[in-house]
GROMACS .gro file of C-alpha atoms in nm:
model
  329
    1MET     CA    1  -0.810   0.140  -2.286
    2THR     CA    2  -0.741  -0.157  -2.543
    3ASP     CA    3  -0.869  -0.403  -2.623
    4SER     CA    4  -0.637  -0.679  -2.533
    5ALA     CA    5  -0.595  -0.419  -2.176
    6ALA     CA    6  -1.006  -0.437  -2.069
    7SER     CA    7  -0.963  -0.845  -2.087
    8SER     CA    8  -0.687  -0.900  -1.956
    9THR     CA    9  -0.812  -0.644  -1.614
   10SER     CA   10  -1.186  -0.805  -1.718
   11THR     CA   11  -1.260  -1.085  -1.426
   12PRO     CA   12  -1.278  -1.373  -1.641
   13ALA     CA   13  -1.615  -1.601  -1.775
   14GLY     CA   14  -1.725  -1.839  -1.433
   15ALA     CA   15  -1.415  -1.696  -1.290
   16HIS     CA   16  -1.450  -1.599  -0.864
   17PRO     CA   17  -1.343  -1.260  -0.871
   18PHE     CA   18  -1.141  -1.289  -0.525
   19PRO     CA   19  -1.071  -1.643  -0.434
   20HIS     CA   20  -0.826  -1.602  -0.281
   21ARG     CA   21  -0.847  -1.632   0.121
   22HIS     CA   22  -0.507  -1.397   0.228
   23LEU     CA   23  -0.435  -1.026   0.096
   24LEU     CA   24  -0.050  -1.126   0.139
   25GLY     CA   25   0.062  -0.945  -0.168
   26ILE     CA   26   0.001  -0.790  -0.461
   27ALA     CA   27   0.233  -1.086  -0.574
   28GLY     CA   28   0.069  -1.353  -0.755
   29LEU     CA   29  -0.287  -1.143  -0.807
   30GLN     CA   30  -0.420  -1.132  -1.133
   31PRO     CA   31  -0.521  -0.809  -1.291
   32TRP     CA   32  -0.834  -0.764  -1.283
   33GLU     CA   33  -0.803  -0.940  -0.865
   34ILE     CA   34  -0.621  -0.590  -0.887
   35LEU     CA   35  -0.949  -0.339  -1.003
   36TYR     CA   36  -1.162  -0.564  -0.878
   37LEU     CA   37  -1.048  -0.458  -0.505
   38VAL     CA   38  -1.022  -0.077  -0.670
   39ASP     CA   39  -1.388  -0.135  -0.775
   40GLN     CA   40  -1.516  -0.268  -0.440
   41ALA     CA   41  -1.316   0.064  -0.274
   42GLU     CA   42  -1.451   0.274  -0.466
   43ALA     CA   43  -1.824   0.149  -0.368
   44TRP     CA   44  -1.681   0.322  -0.002
   45VAL     CA   45  -1.571   0.614  -0.124
   46GLY     CA   46  -1.893   0.811  -0.091
   47MET     CA   47  -2.038   0.726   0.228
   48ASN     CA   48  -1.695   0.744   0.421
   49ARG     CA   49  -1.762   1.149   0.313
   50ALA     CA   50  -2.138   1.115   0.415
   51THR     CA   51  -2.236   1.259   0.763
   52ALA     CA   52  -2.309   0.880   0.887
   53LYS     CA   53  -2.026   0.694   0.798
   54HIS     CA   54  -2.089   0.323   0.934
   55ASP     CA   55  -2.243  -0.048   0.801
   56ASP     CA   56  -2.319  -0.350   0.997
   57ARG     CA   57  -2.169  -0.573   0.763
   58LEU     CA   58  -1.869  -0.674   0.954
   59ALA     CA   59  -2.142  -0.659   1.320
   60GLY     CA   60  -2.009  -0.975   1.501
   61LEU     CA   61  -1.692  -1.033   1.384
   62THR     CA   62  -1.397  -0.953   1.622
   63GLN     CA   63  -1.034  -0.769   1.443
   64ILE     CA   64  -0.725  -0.753   1.594
   65ASN     CA   65  -0.512  -0.473   1.446
   66ALA     CA   66  -0.120  -0.730   1.504
   67PHE     CA   67   0.157  -0.427   1.472
   68PHE     CA   68   0.428  -0.486   1.577
   69GLU     CA   69   0.612  -0.191   1.373
   70ASN     CA   70   0.513   0.161   1.449
   71SER     CA   71   0.236   0.256   1.260
   72THR     CA   72   0.013   0.630   1.224
   73ARG     CA   73  -0.204   0.609   0.937
   74THR     CA   74  -0.176   0.213   0.852
   75LEU     CA   75  -0.328   0.148   1.211
   76LEU     CA   76  -0.578   0.429   1.219
   77SER     CA   77  -0.715   0.354   0.872
   78PHE     CA   78  -0.787  -0.040   0.957
   79GLU     CA   79  -0.900   0.055   1.254
   80ILE     CA   80  -1.166   0.314   1.169
   81ALA     CA   81  -1.218   0.076   0.855
   82GLY     CA   82  -1.334  -0.224   1.084
   83LYS     CA   83  -1.543   0.047   1.320
   84ARG     CA   84  -1.694   0.194   1.019
   85LEU     CA   85  -1.828  -0.217   0.884
   86GLY     CA   86  -1.964  -0.269   1.144
   87ALA     CA   87  -1.604  -0.519   1.365
   88ASP     CA   88  -1.548  -0.491   1.706
   89VAL     CA   89  -1.230  -0.373   1.604
   90VAL     CA   90  -0.881  -0.507   1.913
   91ASN     CA   91  -0.541  -0.313   1.862
   92MET     CA   92  -0.240  -0.526   1.940
   93HIS     CA   93   0.015  -0.338   2.101
   94VAL     CA   94   0.318  -0.544   2.042
   95ALA     CA   95   0.550  -0.317   2.333
   96GLN     CA   96   0.277  -0.445   2.561
   97SER     CA   97   0.204  -0.724   2.480
   98SER     CA   98   0.412  -1.124   2.550
   99VAL     CA   99   0.599  -1.046   2.237
  100ALA     CA  100   0.795  -0.791   2.461
  101LYS     CA  101   0.871  -1.101   2.702
  102GLY     CA  102   1.026  -1.287   2.413
  103GLU     CA  103   0.765  -1.477   2.247
  104THR     CA  104   0.814  -1.710   1.921
  105LEU     CA  105   0.559  -1.542   1.630
  106ILE     CA  106   0.395  -1.869   1.592
  107ASP     CA  107   0.344  -1.902   1.950
  108THR     CA  108   0.190  -1.562   1.915
  109ALA     CA  109  -0.026  -1.692   1.611
  110VAL     CA  110  -0.143  -1.977   1.788
  111THR     CA  111  -0.292  -1.765   2.114
  112LEU     CA  112  -0.441  -1.489   1.834
  113ASN     CA  113  -0.606  -1.800   1.687
  114ALA     CA  114  -0.759  -1.929   2.015
  115MET     CA  115  -0.906  -1.560   2.082
  116HIS     CA  116  -1.090  -1.650   1.738
  117ALA     CA  117  -1.018  -1.362   1.538
  118ASP     CA  118  -1.224  -1.320   1.174
  119VAL     CA  119  -0.993  -1.128   1.045
  120ILE     CA  120  -0.619  -1.087   1.175
  121VAL     CA  121  -0.392  -0.759   1.018
  122ILE     CA  122  -0.063  -0.771   1.088
  123ARG     CA  123   0.235  -0.534   1.055
  124HIS     CA  124   0.516  -0.694   1.100
  125GLY     CA  125   0.978  -0.567   1.025
  126SER     CA  126   1.038  -0.929   0.909
  127SER     CA  127   0.984  -1.066   0.533
  128GLY     CA  128   0.795  -1.306   0.532
  129ALA     CA  129   0.614  -1.323   0.886
  130VAL     CA  130   0.311  -1.273   0.781
  131ALA     CA  131   0.297  -1.504   0.519
  132LEU     CA  132   0.391  -1.774   0.878
  133ILE     CA  133   0.085  -1.629   1.077
  134ALA     CA  134  -0.108  -1.681   0.782
  135ASP     CA  135  -0.058  -2.068   0.793
  136LYS     CA  136  -0.091  -2.081   1.143
  137VAL     CA  137  -0.459  -1.957   1.173
  138ASP     CA  138  -0.798  -2.020   1.119
  139CYS     CA  139  -0.943  -1.671   0.958
  140PRO     CA  140  -0.818  -1.454   0.684
  141VAL     CA  141  -0.513  -1.255   0.701
  142LEU     CA  142  -0.387  -0.934   0.597
  143ASN     CA  143  -0.074  -0.778   0.595
  144ALA     CA  144  -0.028  -0.433   0.641
  145GLY     CA  145   0.330  -0.412   0.569
  146ASP     CA  146   0.580  -0.715   0.599
  147GLY     CA  147   1.019  -0.623   0.641
  148ARG     CA  148   1.101  -0.483   0.259
  149HIS     CA  149   0.855  -0.701   0.146
  150GLU     CA  150   0.495  -0.558   0.049
  151HIS     CA  151   0.300  -0.364   0.145
  152PRO     CA  152  -0.046  -0.416  -0.046
  153THR     CA  153  -0.280  -0.183   0.049
  154GLN     CA  154  -0.092   0.087  -0.024
  155ALA     CA  155  -0.117   0.001  -0.301
  156LEU     CA  156  -0.471  -0.070  -0.442
  157LEU     CA  157  -0.483   0.259  -0.224
  158ASP     CA  158  -0.222   0.425  -0.454
  159ALA     CA  159  -0.410   0.252  -0.808
  160LEU     CA  160  -0.742   0.363  -0.635
  161THR     CA  161  -0.617   0.752  -0.635
  162ILE     CA  162  -0.403   0.760  -0.912
  163ARG     CA  163  -0.746   0.648  -1.134
  164ARG     CA  164  -0.995   0.851  -0.932
  165ARG     CA  165  -0.723   1.150  -1.067
  166LYS     CA  166  -0.663   1.044  -1.410
  167GLY     CA  167  -0.955   0.843  -1.529
  168ARG     CA  168  -0.686   0.519  -1.584
  169ILE     CA  169  -0.459   0.343  -1.488
  170GLU     CA  170  -0.305   0.214  -1.854
  171GLY     CA  171  -0.049   0.389  -2.086
  172LEU     CA  172   0.024   0.663  -1.755
  173VAL     CA  173   0.436   0.683  -1.699
  174VAL     CA  174   0.473   0.648  -1.305
  175ALA     CA  175   0.784   0.777  -1.186
  176ILE     CA  176   0.903   0.620  -0.831
  177CYS     CA  177   1.126   0.817  -0.652
  178GLY     CA  178   1.416   0.755  -0.348
  179ASP     CA  179   1.445   0.502  -0.155
  180VAL     CA  180   1.333   0.159  -0.359
  181LEU     CA  181   1.553  -0.032  -0.202
  182HIS     CA  182   1.417  -0.095   0.140
  183SER     CA  183   1.054   0.004   0.009
  184ARG     CA  184   0.783  -0.216   0.050
  185VAL     CA  185   0.543   0.081  -0.103
  186ALA     CA  186   0.802   0.035  -0.398
  187ARG     CA  187   0.752  -0.301  -0.427
  188SER     CA  188   0.373  -0.316  -0.447
  189ASN     CA  189   0.329  -0.031  -0.650
  190ILE     CA  190   0.589  -0.147  -0.856
  191LEU     CA  191   0.411  -0.548  -0.853
  192SER     CA  192   0.021  -0.350  -0.871
  193LEU     CA  193   0.049  -0.113  -1.137
  194THR     CA  194   0.254  -0.310  -1.377
  195ALA     CA  195   0.011  -0.520  -1.398
  196LEU     CA  196  -0.210  -0.233  -1.530
  197GLY     CA  197  -0.085  -0.148  -1.839
  198ALA     CA  198   0.148   0.210  -1.603
  199GLN     CA  199   0.471   0.222  -1.780
  200VAL     CA  200   0.666   0.270  -1.440
  201ARG     CA  201   1.026   0.379  -1.380
  202ILE     CA  202   1.243   0.345  -1.032
  203VAL     CA  203   1.449   0.746  -0.984
  204ALA     CA  204   1.766   0.627  -0.722
  205PRO     CA  205   2.059   0.628  -0.650
  206PRO     CA  206   2.273   0.329  -0.702
  207THR     CA  207   2.276   0.264  -0.333
  208LEU     CA  208   1.929   0.302  -0.328
  209LEU     CA  209   1.850   0.065  -0.640
  210PRO     CA  210   1.718  -0.331  -0.563
  211PRO     CA  211   1.938  -0.601  -0.653
  212ALA     CA  212   1.838  -0.732  -1.050
  213ALA     CA  213   1.606  -0.381  -1.045
  214GLU     CA  214   1.606  -0.404  -1.449
  215ARG     CA  215   1.402  -0.744  -1.357
  216LEU     CA  216   1.070  -0.593  -1.268
  217GLN     CA  217   1.007  -0.464  -1.588
  218VAL     CA  218   1.038  -0.126  -1.509
  219GLU     CA  219   1.249   0.168  -1.674
  220VAL     CA  220   1.590   0.243  -1.448
  221HIS     CA  221   1.727   0.604  -1.402
  222THR     CA  222   2.011   0.729  -1.144
  223ASP     CA  223   1.958   1.092  -1.194
  224MET     CA  224   1.634   1.265  -1.110
  225ASP     CA  225   1.535   1.536  -1.382
  226ARG     CA  226   1.546   1.206  -1.671
  227GLY     CA  227   1.372   0.980  -1.452
  228ILE     CA  228   1.123   1.206  -1.448
  229ALA     CA  229   1.062   1.343  -1.741
  230GLY     CA  230   0.788   1.381  -1.907
  231ALA     CA  231   0.593   1.105  -1.634
  232ASP     CA  232   0.252   1.159  -1.533
  233VAL     CA  233   0.216   1.070  -1.176
  234VAL     CA  234   0.581   1.161  -0.927
  235MET     CA  235   0.566   0.881  -0.637
  236MET     CA  236   0.859   1.017  -0.381
  237LEU     CA  237   0.960   0.759  -0.083
  238ARG     CA  238   1.119   0.797   0.243
  239VAL     CA  239   1.418   0.766   0.291
  240GLN     CA  240   1.405   0.511   0.524
  241GLN     CA  241   1.689   0.597   0.769
  242GLU     CA  242   1.608   0.341   1.036
  243ARG     CA  243   1.650   0.034   0.748
  244MET     CA  244   1.984   0.154   0.663
  245ALA     CA  245   2.292   0.015   0.842
  246GLY     CA  246   2.548   0.192   0.636
  247GLY     CA  247   2.658   0.459   0.461
  248PHE     CA  248   2.425   0.483   0.149
  249ILE     CA  249   2.403   0.829   0.143
  250PRO     CA  250   2.668   1.040   0.145
  251SER     CA  251   2.404   1.334   0.352
  252LEU     CA  252   2.047   1.433   0.405
  253ARG     CA  253   2.142   1.759   0.265
  254GLU     CA  254   2.339   1.643  -0.096
  255TYR     CA  255   2.003   1.358  -0.138
  256HIS     CA  256   1.781   1.603  -0.115
  257ALA     CA  257   1.986   1.857  -0.392
  258PHE     CA  258   2.045   1.514  -0.595
  259TYR     CA  259   1.692   1.391  -0.561
  260GLY     CA  260   1.430   1.601  -0.322
  261LEU     CA  261   1.175   1.657  -0.515
  262THR     CA  262   1.129   2.076  -0.610
  263PRO     CA  263   0.872   2.238  -0.745
  264GLU     CA  264   1.159   2.335  -0.995
  265ARG     CA  265   1.284   2.018  -1.085
  266LEU     CA  266   0.858   1.920  -1.068
  267ALA     CA  267   0.887   2.141  -1.377
  268GLY     CA  268   1.050   1.830  -1.616
  269ALA     CA  269   0.708   1.613  -1.576
  270ALA     CA  270   0.471   1.647  -1.711
  271PRO     CA  271   0.237   2.006  -1.656
  272ASP     CA  272   0.031   1.784  -1.479
  273ALA     CA  273   0.228   1.538  -1.271
  274LEU     CA  274   0.036   1.419  -0.971
  275VAL     CA  275   0.252   1.392  -0.665
  276MET     CA  276   0.206   1.147  -0.448
  277HIS     CA  277   0.398   1.034  -0.134
  278PRO     CA  278   0.350   0.725   0.098
  279GLY     CA  279   0.386   0.917   0.436
  280PRO     CA  280   0.502   0.968   0.724
  281MET     CA  281   0.712   1.265   0.503
  282ASN     CA  282   1.109   1.398   0.598
  283ARG     CA  283   0.998   1.732   0.442
  284GLY     CA  284   1.315   1.901   0.311
  285VAL     CA  285   1.450   1.557   0.208
  286GLU     CA  286   1.273   1.346  -0.065
  287ILE     CA  287   1.039   1.669  -0.086
  288THR     CA  288   1.019   2.019  -0.053
  289SER     CA  289   0.657   2.172   0.164
  290SER     CA  290   0.584   2.349  -0.142
  291VAL     CA  291   0.549   2.069  -0.339
  292ALA     CA  292   0.422   1.832  -0.099
  293ASP     CA  293   0.075   2.102  -0.020
  294ASP     CA  294   0.020   2.230  -0.341
  295ILE     CA  295  -0.299   2.115  -0.377
  296GLY     CA  296  -0.334   2.145  -0.769
  297ARG     CA  297  -0.071   1.882  -0.765
  298SER     CA  298  -0.030   1.691  -0.478
  299ALA     CA  299  -0.267   1.443  -0.386
  300ILE     CA  300  -0.085   1.301  -0.018
  301THR     CA  301  -0.365   1.386   0.131
  302GLU     CA  302  -0.612   1.215  -0.078
  303GLN     CA  303  -0.433   0.869  -0.025
  304VAL     CA  304  -0.469   0.856   0.276
  305GLU     CA  305  -0.852   0.938   0.170
  306MET     CA  306  -0.836   0.654   0.020
  307GLY     CA  307  -0.727   0.403   0.229
  308VAL     CA  308  -1.008   0.448   0.457
  309ALA     CA  309  -1.215   0.314   0.138
  310VAL     CA  310  -0.954   0.038   0.009
  311ARG     CA  311  -0.943  -0.117   0.371
  312MET     CA  312  -1.283  -0.152   0.380
  313ALA     CA  313  -1.271  -0.307   0.045
  314CYS     CA  314  -1.023  -0.561   0.194
  315LEU     CA  315  -1.198  -0.679   0.474
  316ASP     CA  316  -1.551  -0.662   0.391
  317VAL     CA  317  -1.404  -0.910   0.059
  318LEU     CA  318  -1.159  -1.152   0.267
  319THR     CA  319  -1.499  -1.150   0.541
  320ARG     CA  320  -1.754  -1.303   0.311
  321ALA     CA  321  -1.699  -1.687   0.318
  322ARG     CA  322  -1.727  -1.597   0.683
  323ARG     CA  323  -2.050  -1.438   0.690
  324GLY     CA  324  -2.250  -1.747   0.437
  325MET     CA  325  -2.240  -1.488   0.114
  326GLU     CA  326  -2.198  -1.850  -0.093
  327GLY     CA  327  -1.988  -1.848  -0.397
  328TRP     CA  328  -1.682  -1.769  -0.141
  329ALA     CA  329  -1.452  -1.981  -0.076
   0.00000   0.00000   0.00000
């Protein structure tokens, strides 16, 4: 790491390493604040691999996981993270809640706040919904994904995975490929990885590129082979058919032919290129099974593992003020 990069990712003297009450997105975070959370997560990896996986620092605190969208990995990951830290974890199933009866989002936020939760984890299908709830409650809020906006803990776990595999993030060429338009994962990763000094490319059909993509401080490619040429990391994105109201792609078969990651296509990346995917995967669409299951190149299962460590770190950091730890706002 260069001296200038090191200074930009080191907490300035006298500054709080993470002064934020909530974690609503990567946007607005300083590089050293991102790295602080990644470093804190690194410390939990070893415990998660041990036989005894328990810490009592959140004992007596109540964590509510309010997921207004379906989730497997993120919900389980936050639940496991909270329980390993000793919290009382409650999952709110929206299909059986008053939301299904027409309750407004603000009324739901007020209800959750009245229950005196100590931290609330929220996933919602509308961009900005998590920030709206955070404004109405008295406890820290973690964004577990909101619409097309952000998915900050996914970006953090991806940064941790890359750093553990590659030893660094600065200077790496990272190609984020696929349905960039609908992906909150892509947005958070672009913000995080560019802040940490990576050279980020986005690769997608023209119909699946975000508007004004060139303003994101990334290289924009519509040709998959050129986009991943020489890349150190190839991050594939799920084709989000449930968010597509129009004909964004001719067919899944044609999409795979032009943008699917196959062993032959991966050969054009760096010889030791790391393959990533936030899951769930559409095998045979954006990625073939032979690439996804290649233990020498794929970090997909490691991403899931790092997710628990990252979410433990975020729950720990954001609840420190409530636990009376001095110096935490």
